Amino acid sequence: MKLLRYGPPGQEKPGLLDPEGGIRDLSGHVADIAGDVLLPDGLARLAALDLADLPRVAGEPRLGPCVGRVGKFVCIGLNYADHAAETGAPIPREPVVFNKWISALSGPNDDIEIPRGSEKTDWEVELGVVIGKGGKYIPPQEALSHVAGYCVVNDVSERSWQMDRGGTWDKGKGFDTFGPIGPWLVTPDDVGDVGNLSIWLEVDGHRYQNGTTVTMIFDVATIISYLSQCMSLQPGDVISTGTPPGVGLGQKPPVFLQGGEVLRLGIDGLGVQSQRVVRAV
């Protein structure tokens, strides 16, 4: 299934993408794509619905973040061997963990806002993992059973706040609009081999990132298990699993967003995002 949320910010309704690419309204069955809906039984109930009984949604409404009531937005840094090489960093011995603030969440096609005074706003296409069944101390061999689905994430980053101003990476990662997720939450049965997906990003039609999840250093199961050793994972938590090479910081010379650009990014089977870049007023 490809689950989604549509409508104005803060008023999103739950929906499902039908085989023709149309949106079917799920609000007669669930209040949101969130909480217990993401548990195995909740997803099974949605999968059992007859599409013909679900109302069609007219037009092309705005898509919101594909998951509601997100509790944690946890990210993994330097998790592609070729991206680590691009930055000159050594291969991490353990996952590099940082956070994006929940207020950074935005829809997959909403504008990205360059913060006031920023000269180093950058892009990062990433595979997102959404937790269904919560838990802690999860063994690696059981980790994938805790996944509700996968999505596209743009881990937008302000490199000066991230790297030049002391403290942790979190400061440069959590500005408003820096966490587009979606367009859909795709359940594992519709994804195939999550360890072998093409992942790409373009700026104004120029493809900067063109990678594959094959080069991830820590796979999804390892990441979930690792995180569950130091925090409880709960339904709706989002984990962003790192980016392949081709970020703006890695260009020679570096290329950063100035405003006016259009980003397009996607992952095999998980859909495409498109964002216009604007400057904060």
JSON list of N, CA and C in Angstrom, two decimals, residues 109-138:
[
{"chain": "A", "resi": 109, "resn": "ASN", "atom": "N", "xyz": [6.16, 18.37, -1.33]},
{"chain": "A", "resi": 109, "resn": "ASN", "atom": "CA", "xyz": [6.23, 19.38, -2.38]},
{"chain": "A", "resi": 109, "resn": "ASN", "atom": "C", "xyz": [6.10, 20.80, -1.84]},
{"chain": "A", "resi": 110, "resn": "ASP", "atom": "N", "xyz": [6.19, 20.94, -0.52]},
{"chain": "A", "resi": 110, "resn": "ASP", "atom": "CA", "xyz": [6.15, 22.28, 0.09]},
{"chain": "A", "resi": 110, "resn": "ASP", "atom": "C", "xyz": [7.47, 23.01, -0.19]},
{"chain": "A", "resi": 111, "resn": "ASP", "atom": "N", "xyz": [7.43, 24.33, -0.12]},
{"chain": "A", "resi": 111, "resn": "ASP", "atom": "CA", "xyz": [8.65, 25.12, -0.31]},
{"chain": "A", "resi": 111, "resn": "ASP", "atom": "C", "xyz": [9.67, 24.80, 0.78]},
{"chain": "A", "resi": 112, "resn": "ILE", "atom": "N", "xyz": [10.94, 24.86, 0.41]},
{"chain": "A", "resi": 112, "resn": "ILE", "atom": "CA", "xyz": [12.05, 24.85, 1.36]},
{"chain": "A", "resi": 112, "resn": "ILE", "atom": "C", "xyz": [12.47, 26.29, 1.59]},
{"chain": "A", "resi": 113, "resn": "GLU", "atom": "N", "xyz": [12.59, 26.66, 2.85]},
{"chain": "A", "resi": 113, "resn": "GLU", "atom": "CA", "xyz": [12.92, 28.04, 3.20]},
{"chain": "A", "resi": 113, "resn": "GLU", "atom": "C", "xyz": [14.38, 28.13, 3.66]},
{"chain": "A", "resi": 114, "resn": "ILE", "atom": "N", "xyz": [15.18, 28.92, 2.94]},
{"chain": "A", "resi": 114, "resn": "ILE", "atom": "CA", "xyz": [16.56, 29.18, 3.36]},
{"chain": "A", "resi": 114, "resn": "ILE", "atom": "C", "xyz": [16.52, 30.11, 4.57]},
{"chain": "A", "resi": 115, "resn": "PRO", "atom": "N", "xyz": [17.15, 29.73, 5.68]},
{"chain": "A", "resi": 115, "resn": "PRO", "atom": "CA", "xyz": [17.10, 30.59, 6.88]},
{"chain": "A", "resi": 115, "resn": "PRO", "atom": "C", "xyz": [17.73, 31.96, 6.64]},
{"chain": "A", "resi": 116, "resn": "ARG", "atom": "N", "xyz": [17.33, 32.92, 7.42]},
{"chain": "A", "resi": 116, "resn": "ARG", "atom": "CA", "xyz": [17.91, 34.26, 7.33]},
{"chain": "A", "resi": 116, "resn": "ARG", "atom": "C", "xyz": [19.43, 34.19, 7.51]},
{"chain": "A", "resi": 117, "resn": "GLY", "atom": "N", "xyz": [20.15, 34.82, 6.61]},
{"chain": "A", "resi": 117, "resn": "GLY", "atom": "CA", "xyz": [21.60, 34.90, 6.71]},
{"chain": "A", "resi": 117, "resn": "GLY", "atom": "C", "xyz": [22.34, 33.67, 6.24]},
{"chain": "A", "resi": 118, "resn": "SER", "atom": "N", "xyz": [21.62, 32.63, 5.82]},
{"chain": "A", "resi": 118, "resn": "SER", "atom": "CA", "xyz": [22.30, 31.40, 5.42]},
{"chain": "A", "resi": 118, "resn": "SER", "atom": "C", "xyz": [22.99, 31.54, 4.08]},
{"chain": "A", "resi": 119, "resn": "GLU", "atom": "N", "xyz": [24.20, 31.04, 4.00]},
{"chain": "A", "resi": 119, "resn": "GLU", "atom": "CA", "xyz": [24.92, 30.96, 2.72]},
{"chain": "A", "resi": 119, "resn": "GLU", "atom": "C", "xyz": [25.31, 29.52, 2.39]},
{"chain": "A", "resi": 120, "resn": "LYS", "atom": "N", "xyz": [24.88, 28.55, 3.24]},
{"chain": "A", "resi": 120, "resn": "LYS", "atom": "CA", "xyz": [25.33, 27.18, 3.05]},
{"chain": "A", "resi": 120, "resn": "LYS", "atom": "C", "xyz": [24.19, 26.17, 3.23]},
{"chain": "A", "resi": 121, "resn": "THR", "atom": "N", "xyz": [23.03, 26.48, 2.66]},
{"chain": "A", "resi": 121, "resn": "THR", "atom": "CA", "xyz": [21.92, 25.52, 2.72]},
{"chain": "A", "resi": 121, "resn": "THR", "atom": "C", "xyz": [22.10, 24.47, 1.64]},
{"chain": "A", "resi": 122, "resn": "ASP", "atom": "N", "xyz": [21.97, 23.20, 2.03]},
{"chain": "A", "resi": 122, "resn": "ASP", "atom": "CA", "xyz": [22.34, 22.07, 1.19]},
{"chain": "A", "resi": 122, "resn": "ASP", "atom": "C", "xyz": [21.20, 21.05, 1.15]},
{"chain": "A", "resi": 123, "resn": "TRP", "atom": "N", "xyz": [21.34, 20.06, 0.30]},
{"chain": "A", "resi": 123, "resn": "TRP", "atom": "CA", "xyz": [20.33, 19.02, 0.09]},
{"chain": "A", "resi": 123, "resn": "TRP", "atom": "C", "xyz": [20.90, 17.65, 0.45]},
{"chain": "A", "resi": 124, "resn": "GLU", "atom": "N", "xyz": [20.02, 16.70, 0.77]},
{"chain": "A", "resi": 124, "resn": "GLU", "atom": "CA", "xyz": [20.43, 15.32, 1.01]},
{"chain": "A", "resi": 124, "resn": "GLU", "atom": "C", "xyz": [19.21, 14.42, 0.83]},
{"chain": "A", "resi": 125, "resn": "VAL", "atom": "N", "xyz": [19.14, 13.66, -0.26]},
{"chain": "A", "resi": 125, "resn": "VAL", "atom": "CA", "xyz": [18.06, 12.69, -0.43]},
{"chain": "A", "resi": 125, "resn": "VAL", "atom": "C", "xyz": [18.37, 11.46, 0.42]},
{"chain": "A", "resi": 126, "resn": "GLU", "atom": "N", "xyz": [17.35, 10.95, 1.12]},
{"chain": "A", "resi": 126, "resn": "GLU", "atom": "CA", "xyz": [17.58, 9.83, 2.03]},
{"chain": "A", "resi": 126, "resn": "GLU", "atom": "C", "xyz": [16.37, 8.89, 2.05]},
{"chain": "A", "resi": 127, "resn": "LEU", "atom": "N", "xyz": [16.66, 7.63, 2.36]},
{"chain": "A", "resi": 127, "resn": "LEU", "atom": "CA", "xyz": [15.62, 6.64, 2.61]},
{"chain": "A", "resi": 127, "resn": "LEU", "atom": "C", "xyz": [15.10, 6.81, 4.02]},
{"chain": "A", "resi": 128, "resn": "GLY", "atom": "N", "xyz": [13.79, 7.02, 4.15]},
{"chain": "A", "resi": 128, "resn": "GLY", "atom": "CA", "xyz": [13.17, 7.15, 5.45]},
{"chain": "A", "resi": 128, "resn": "GLY", "atom": "C", "xyz": [12.50, 5.85, 5.87]},
{"chain": "A", "resi": 129, "resn": "VAL", "atom": "N", "xyz": [12.60, 5.53, 7.14]},
{"chain": "A", "resi": 129, "resn": "VAL", "atom": "CA", "xyz": [11.98, 4.35, 7.73]},
{"chain": "A", "resi": 129, "resn": "VAL", "atom": "C", "xyz": [11.00, 4.82, 8.79]},
{"chain": "A", "resi": 130, "resn": "VAL", "atom": "N", "xyz": [9.77, 4.34, 8.74]},
{"chain": "A", "resi": 130, "resn": "VAL", "atom": "CA", "xyz": [8.76, 4.71, 9.72]},
{"chain": "A", "resi": 130, "resn": "VAL", "atom": "C", "xyz": [8.46, 3.50, 10.59]},
{"chain": "A", "resi": 131, "resn": "ILE", "atom": "N", "xyz": [8.58, 3.70, 11.90]},
{"chain": "A", "resi": 131, "resn": "ILE", "atom": "CA", "xyz": [8.35, 2.61, 12.84]},
{"chain": "A", "resi": 131, "resn": "ILE", "atom": "C", "xyz": [6.86, 2.33, 12.98]},
{"chain": "A", "resi": 132, "resn": "GLY", "atom": "N", "xyz": [6.51, 1.05, 12.98]},
{"chain": "A", "resi": 132, "resn": "GLY", "atom": "CA", "xyz": [5.15, 0.61, 13.26]},
{"chain": "A", "resi": 132, "resn": "GLY", "atom": "C", "xyz": [5.07, 0.07, 14.68]},
{"chain": "A", "resi": 133, "resn": "LYS", "atom": "N", "xyz": [5.49, -1.15, 14.85]},
{"chain": "A", "resi": 133, "resn": "LYS", "atom": "CA", "xyz": [5.52, -1.76, 16.19]},
{"chain": "A", "resi": 133, "resn": "LYS", "atom": "C", "xyz": [6.70, -1.21, 16.97]},
{"chain": "A", "resi": 134, "resn": "GLY", "atom": "N", "xyz": [6.44, -0.62, 18.12]},
{"chain": "A", "resi": 134, "resn": "GLY", "atom": "CA", "xyz": [7.50, -0.05, 18.92]},
{"chain": "A", "resi": 134, "resn": "GLY", "atom": "C", "xyz": [8.29, -1.11, 19.66]},
{"chain": "A", "resi": 135, "resn": "GLY", "atom": "N", "xyz": [9.32, -0.64, 20.36]},
{"chain": "A", "resi": 135, "resn": "GLY", "atom": "CA", "xyz": [10.10, -1.57, 21.17]},
{"chain": "A", "resi": 135, "resn": "GLY", "atom": "C", "xyz": [11.45, -1.00, 21.54]},
{"chain": "A", "resi": 136, "resn": "LYS", "atom": "N", "xyz": [12.17, -1.73, 22.38]},
{"chain": "A", "resi": 136, "resn": "LYS", "atom": "CA", "xyz": [13.55, -1.39, 22.70]},
{"chain": "A", "resi": 136, "resn": "LYS", "atom": "C", "xyz": [14.34, -2.69, 22.83]},
{"chain": "A", "resi": 137, "resn": "TYR", "atom": "N", "xyz": [15.65, -2.57, 22.73]},
{"chain": "A", "resi": 137, "resn": "TYR", "atom": "CA", "xyz": [16.54, -3.74, 22.72]},
{"chain": "A", "resi": 137, "resn": "TYR", "atom": "C", "xyz": [16.09, -4.76, 21.66]},
{"chain": "A", "resi": 138, "resn": "ILE", "atom": "N", "xyz": [15.85, -4.25, 20.46]},
{"chain": "A", "resi": 138, "resn": "ILE", "atom": "CA", "xyz": [15.33, -5.09, 19.37]},
{"chain": "A", "resi": 138, "resn": "ILE", "atom": "C", "xyz": [16.49, -5.83, 18.72]}
]
